[in-house]
Amino acid sequence: MSGGTTTATRAEYCVVACAEAWRDAGEVLASPMGTIPMIGARLAKLTFSPDLLLTDGEALLIADVPAVGDEAEVVEGWLPYRQHLALVATGRRHVMMGTGQLDRHGNQNISCIGDWARPKRQLLGVRGAPINTLNNPTSYWVPRHSPRVFVERVDMVSGVGYDRAAAAGPSASRYHRIPEVISDLGVFDFETPDRTMRLRSLHPGVTVEQVAEATGFALTVPDEVPYTRDPTAEELRLIREVVDPKGLREREVPA
């Protein structure tokens, strides 16, 4: 329950979990990829991270927080591609990417499924994943948690995980950080001695057994796993009336 009277949906718990990734982030650029991460970043901006920088998804820095799909009314700057790359290289951005595959060490694959020489499926390509993961905080959003996504070993490394960053040495590991992985089942991190994935919280209605069955490797599971925090009544109002009045979040994570 949230606010004592209103029940939040699974999608709304996911929004709040994504927003928490940018809590107290300061003046850094939020780069959310996906509908629910976008709603989460805007919710964070409206609540506990007012200094967060947002874009219109293309090349404009925006000062207001329009509903998803609407144009901003207050534009405060231009962010051309070259300047965006400069932000990435200097760490002043926290990106939340999607992923085709993700392994226990946080290695991400958005390139291809199957053997590199003869892949079964072509995905996006490596894109900016290597420089994202080595230069600024990179979290991941998975709208459908399954063993096809959470795999023992990715078919190709696009985003760099903790094991590969450590093996490459200080030049790769110095600024490497994967704060969170958020899925429709729960929240995960890598706060373990060997930097492998840990279950940090369950979304209400989800069990540890469900998460284990939907994951293709053994997770670190604490003795007591909390639930993802409830949205406040004000957060639910902002999600439903201000940021996502069209209910796009429910299409990405259906009730």
GROMACS .gro file of C-alpha atoms in nm:
model
  255
    1MET     CA    1   0.000   0.000   0.000
    2SER     CA    2   0.109   0.359  -0.052
    3GLY     CA    3  -0.020   0.669   0.118
    4GLY     CA    4  -0.250   0.446   0.325
    5THR     CA    5  -0.523   0.423   0.062
    6THR     CA    6  -0.382   0.368  -0.286
    7THR     CA    7  -0.230   0.048  -0.420
    8ALA     CA    8   0.072   0.092  -0.646
    9THR     CA    9   0.112  -0.128  -0.952
   10ARG     CA   10   0.421  -0.331  -1.032
   11ALA     CA   11   0.512  -0.075  -1.298
   12GLU     CA   12   0.497   0.203  -1.039
   13TYR     CA   13   0.728   0.012  -0.806
   14CYS     CA   14   0.967  -0.018  -1.100
   15VAL     CA   15   0.944   0.357  -1.162
   16VAL     CA   16   1.031   0.432  -0.799
   17ALA     CA   17   1.320   0.184  -0.805
   18CYS     CA   18   1.458   0.351  -1.118
   19ALA     CA   19   1.415   0.696  -0.964
   20GLU     CA   20   1.616   0.584  -0.661
   21ALA     CA   21   1.916   0.520  -0.886
   22TRP     CA   22   1.944   0.899  -0.926
   23ARG     CA   23   1.878   0.990  -0.561
   24ASP     CA   24   2.101   1.280  -0.451
   25ALA     CA   25   2.291   1.253  -0.779
   26GLY     CA   26   2.363   1.624  -0.793
   27GLU     CA   27   2.422   1.806  -1.120
   28VAL     CA   28   2.481   1.510  -1.349
   29LEU     CA   29   2.311   1.413  -1.672
   30ALA     CA   30   2.049   1.141  -1.644
   31SER     CA   31   2.036   0.922  -1.956
   32PRO     CA   32   1.740   0.686  -1.914
   33MET     CA   33   1.680   0.434  -2.192
   34GLY     CA   34   1.330   0.293  -2.178
   35THR     CA   35   0.990   0.424  -2.077
   36ILE     CA   36   1.001   0.338  -1.707
   37PRO     CA   37   1.359   0.467  -1.658
   38MET     CA   38   1.252   0.791  -1.829
   39ILE     CA   39   0.957   0.826  -1.593
   40GLY     CA   40   1.187   0.740  -1.301
   41ALA     CA   41   1.442   1.008  -1.392
   42ARG     CA   42   1.169   1.271  -1.421
   43LEU     CA   43   1.023   1.164  -1.089
   44ALA     CA   44   1.367   1.196  -0.928
   45LYS     CA   45   1.403   1.545  -1.073
   46LEU     CA   46   1.067   1.649  -0.928
   47THR     CA   47   1.140   1.509  -0.583
   48PHE     CA   48   1.474   1.421  -0.426
   49SER     CA   49   1.719   1.512  -0.706
   50PRO     CA   50   1.625   1.863  -0.819
   51ASP     CA   51   1.969   1.936  -0.970
   52LEU     CA   52   1.949   1.640  -1.208
   53LEU     CA   53   2.001   1.732  -1.574
   54LEU     CA   54   1.744   1.601  -1.822
   55THR     CA   55   1.731   1.608  -2.200
   56ASP     CA   56   1.447   1.589  -2.448
   57GLY     CA   57   1.595   1.259  -2.570
   58GLU     CA   58   1.772   1.429  -2.858
   59ALA     CA   59   1.992   1.739  -2.825
   60LEU     CA   60   1.828   1.980  -2.583
   61LEU     CA   61   1.881   2.023  -2.209
   62ILE     CA   62   1.543   2.095  -2.053
   63ALA     CA   63   1.468   2.284  -1.733
   64ASP     CA   64   1.109   2.177  -1.682
   65VAL     CA   65   0.970   1.823  -1.650
   66PRO     CA   66   0.711   1.760  -1.921
   67ALA     CA   67   0.497   1.449  -1.942
   68VAL     CA   68   0.651   1.167  -2.139
   69GLY     CA   69   0.584   1.236  -2.506
   70ASP     CA   70   0.525   1.610  -2.460
   71GLU     CA   71   0.764   1.886  -2.562
   72ALA     CA   72   0.951   2.083  -2.299
   73GLU     CA   73   0.847   2.444  -2.246
   74VAL     CA   74   1.177   2.556  -2.090
   75VAL     CA   75   1.498   2.476  -2.279
   76GLU     CA   76   1.817   2.574  -2.097
   77GLY     CA   77   2.087   2.449  -2.330
   78TRP     CA   78   2.198   2.264  -2.638
   79LEU     CA   79   2.373   1.931  -2.600
   80PRO     CA   80   2.528   1.838  -2.935
   81TYR     CA   81   2.670   1.491  -2.984
   82ARG     CA   82   3.031   1.597  -2.929
   83GLN     CA   83   2.943   1.758  -2.595
   84HIS     CA   84   2.746   1.451  -2.493
   85LEU     CA   85   3.058   1.241  -2.554
   86ALA     CA   86   3.260   1.481  -2.340
   87LEU     CA   87   3.015   1.432  -2.054
   88VAL     CA   88   3.045   1.056  -2.088
   89ALA     CA   89   3.425   1.064  -2.087
   90THR     CA   90   3.440   1.281  -1.775
   91GLY     CA   91   3.191   1.079  -1.572
   92ARG     CA   92   2.926   1.348  -1.533
   93ARG     CA   93   2.643   1.121  -1.641
   94HIS     CA   94   2.452   0.825  -1.500
   95VAL     CA   95   2.306   0.616  -1.780
   96MET     CA   96   2.044   0.344  -1.737
   97MET     CA   97   2.071   0.113  -2.034
   98GLY     CA   98   1.876  -0.187  -2.151
   99THR     CA   99   2.036  -0.521  -2.223
  100GLY     CA  100   1.988  -0.831  -2.433
  101GLN     CA  101   2.196  -1.038  -2.193
  102LEU     CA  102   2.354  -0.973  -1.853
  103ASP     CA  103   2.577  -1.207  -1.653
  104ARG     CA  104   2.662  -1.245  -1.284
  105HIS     CA  105   2.956  -1.002  -1.311
  106GLY     CA  106   2.755  -0.731  -1.488
  107ASN     CA  107   2.886  -0.790  -1.841
  108GLN     CA  108   2.619  -0.668  -2.083
  109ASN     CA  109   2.541  -0.775  -2.438
  110ILE     CA  110   2.346  -0.558  -2.680
  111SER     CA  111   2.529  -0.677  -2.992
  112CYS     CA  112   2.424  -1.025  -3.101
  113ILE     CA  113   2.285  -1.354  -2.976
  114GLY     CA  114   2.482  -1.667  -3.060
  115ASP     CA  115   2.831  -1.723  -3.187
  116TRP     CA  116   3.004  -1.410  -3.319
  117ALA     CA  117   3.100  -1.583  -3.645
  118ARG     CA  118   2.740  -1.685  -3.713
  119PRO     CA  119   2.497  -1.510  -3.475
  120LYS     CA  120   2.136  -1.619  -3.444
  121ARG     CA  121   2.017  -1.261  -3.398
  122GLN     CA  122   2.160  -0.919  -3.461
  123LEU     CA  123   2.091  -0.663  -3.188
  124LEU     CA  124   2.189  -0.294  -3.162
  125GLY     CA  125   2.564  -0.335  -3.180
  126VAL     CA  126   2.821  -0.237  -2.919
  127ARG     CA  127   2.729   0.133  -2.950
  128GLY     CA  128   2.860   0.341  -2.657
  129ALA     CA  129   2.843   0.064  -2.397
  130PRO     CA  130   3.221   0.022  -2.339
  131ILE     CA  131   3.288   0.390  -2.273
  132ASN     CA  132   2.967   0.419  -2.069
  133THR     CA  133   3.071   0.142  -1.833
  134LEU     CA  134   3.433   0.253  -1.797
  135ASN     CA  135   3.373   0.626  -1.750
  136ASN     CA  136   3.039   0.689  -1.582
  137PRO     CA  137   2.794   0.504  -1.359
  138THR     CA  138   2.590   0.260  -1.566
  139SER     CA  139   2.278   0.089  -1.436
  140TYR     CA  140   2.051  -0.151  -1.627
  141TRP     CA  141   1.676  -0.183  -1.677
  142VAL     CA  142   1.519  -0.519  -1.768
  143PRO     CA  143   1.141  -0.505  -1.819
  144ARG     CA  144   1.107  -0.886  -1.848
  145HIS     CA  145   1.329  -1.079  -1.611
  146SER     CA  146   1.409  -1.421  -1.760
  147PRO     CA  147   1.693  -1.674  -1.797
  148ARG     CA  148   1.731  -1.554  -2.157
  149VAL     CA  149   1.844  -1.215  -2.028
  150PHE     CA  150   2.016  -1.313  -1.702
  151VAL     CA  151   2.267  -1.564  -1.839
  152GLU     CA  152   2.571  -1.745  -1.706
  153ARG     CA  153   2.790  -1.598  -1.979
  154VAL     CA  154   2.703  -1.331  -2.234
  155ASP     CA  155   2.756  -1.419  -2.601
  156MET     CA  156   2.946  -1.095  -2.657
  157VAL     CA  157   3.062  -0.826  -2.415
  158SER     CA  158   2.931  -0.479  -2.498
  159GLY     CA  159   2.919  -0.318  -2.154
  160VAL     CA  160   3.207  -0.414  -1.927
  161GLY     CA  161   3.140  -0.609  -1.606
  162TYR     CA  162   3.336  -0.610  -1.282
  163ASP     CA  163   3.551  -0.913  -1.366
  164ARG     CA  164   3.668  -0.778  -1.701
  165ALA     CA  165   3.727  -0.428  -1.565
  166ALA     CA  166   3.944  -0.572  -1.287
  167ALA     CA  167   4.137  -0.792  -1.530
  168ALA     CA  168   4.208  -0.493  -1.756
  169GLY     CA  169   4.367  -0.300  -1.468
  170PRO     CA  170   4.327   0.043  -1.309
  171SER     CA  171   4.271   0.224  -1.638
  172ALA     CA  172   3.946   0.027  -1.678
  173SER     CA  173   3.841  -0.021  -1.316
  174ARG     CA  174   3.914   0.325  -1.173
  175TYR     CA  175   3.579   0.481  -1.268
  176HIS     CA  176   3.389   0.161  -1.344
  177ARG     CA  177   3.066   0.129  -1.144
  178ILE     CA  178   2.735  -0.053  -1.193
  179PRO     CA  179   2.513   0.087  -0.917
  180GLU     CA  180   2.194  -0.108  -0.986
  181VAL     CA  181   2.012  -0.354  -1.205
  182ILE     CA  182   1.636  -0.311  -1.193
  183SER     CA  183   1.392  -0.559  -1.340
  184ASP     CA  184   1.019  -0.620  -1.320
  185LEU     CA  185   1.091  -0.860  -1.032
  186GLY     CA  186   1.332  -0.669  -0.811
  187VAL     CA  187   1.646  -0.463  -0.762
  188PHE     CA  188   1.998  -0.604  -0.778
  189ASP     CA  189   2.351  -0.479  -0.716
  190PHE     CA  190   2.709  -0.607  -0.700
  191GLU     CA  191   2.788  -0.529  -0.336
  192THR     CA  192   2.950  -0.866  -0.269
  193PRO     CA  193   3.315  -0.959  -0.198
  194ASP     CA  194   3.360  -1.105  -0.547
  195ARG     CA  195   3.150  -0.836  -0.719
  196THR     CA  196   2.884  -1.076  -0.842
  197MET     CA  197   2.514  -0.999  -0.858
  198ARG     CA  198   2.313  -0.979  -0.538
  199LEU     CA  199   1.938  -0.959  -0.485
  200ARG     CA  200   1.883  -0.631  -0.299
  201SER     CA  201   1.506  -0.605  -0.289
  202LEU     CA  202   1.195  -0.778  -0.418
  203HIS     CA  203   0.902  -0.593  -0.565
  204PRO     CA  204   0.589  -0.667  -0.359
  205GLY     CA  205   0.420  -0.987  -0.469
  206VAL     CA  206   0.745  -1.145  -0.592
  207THR     CA  207   0.924  -1.430  -0.412
  208VAL     CA  208   1.290  -1.523  -0.393
  209GLU     CA  209   1.202  -1.851  -0.561
  210GLN     CA  210   1.048  -1.670  -0.859
  211VAL     CA  211   1.362  -1.461  -0.903
  212ALA     CA  212   1.587  -1.767  -0.878
  213GLU     CA  213   1.382  -1.955  -1.141
  214ALA     CA  214   1.398  -1.656  -1.377
  215THR     CA  215   1.777  -1.615  -1.343
  216GLY     CA  216   2.028  -1.826  -1.537
  217PHE     CA  217   2.293  -1.821  -1.264
  218ALA     CA  218   2.313  -1.840  -0.885
  219LEU     CA  219   2.245  -1.504  -0.724
  220THR     CA  220   2.376  -1.396  -0.387
  221VAL     CA  221   2.064  -1.384  -0.170
  222PRO     CA  222   2.081  -1.230   0.181
  223ASP     CA  223   1.911  -1.408   0.471
  224GLU     CA  224   1.649  -1.135   0.476
  225VAL     CA  225   1.549  -0.963   0.152
  226PRO     CA  226   1.346  -0.641   0.191
  227TYR     CA  227   1.074  -0.528  -0.042
  228THR     CA  228   1.127  -0.235  -0.277
  229ARG     CA  229   1.000   0.073  -0.096
  230ASP     CA  230   0.645   0.192  -0.146
  231PRO     CA  231   0.581   0.502  -0.355
  232THR     CA  232   0.453   0.791  -0.146
  233ALA     CA  233   0.113   0.938  -0.217
  234GLU     CA  234   0.282   1.244  -0.372
  235GLU     CA  235   0.504   1.027  -0.591
  236LEU     CA  236   0.202   0.836  -0.717
  237ARG     CA  237   0.030   1.165  -0.798
  238LEU     CA  238   0.333   1.287  -0.992
  239ILE     CA  239   0.365   0.959  -1.182
  240ARG     CA  240  -0.004   0.935  -1.270
  241GLU     CA  241  -0.097   1.300  -1.325
  242VAL     CA  242   0.223   1.482  -1.422
  243VAL     CA  243   0.489   1.256  -1.573
  244ASP     CA  244   0.291   0.969  -1.725
  245PRO     CA  245  -0.078   1.058  -1.747
  246LYS     CA  246  -0.116   0.831  -2.051
  247GLY     CA  247  -0.015   0.526  -1.848
  248LEU     CA  248   0.273   0.423  -2.074
  249ARG     CA  249   0.444   0.255  -1.778
  250GLU     CA  250   0.173  -0.012  -1.769
  251ARG     CA  251   0.251  -0.112  -2.127
  252GLU     CA  252   0.615  -0.177  -2.044
  253VAL     CA  253   0.536  -0.371  -1.724
  254PRO     CA  254   0.173  -0.489  -1.742
  255ALA     CA  255  -0.016  -0.545  -1.418
   0.00000   0.00000   0.00000
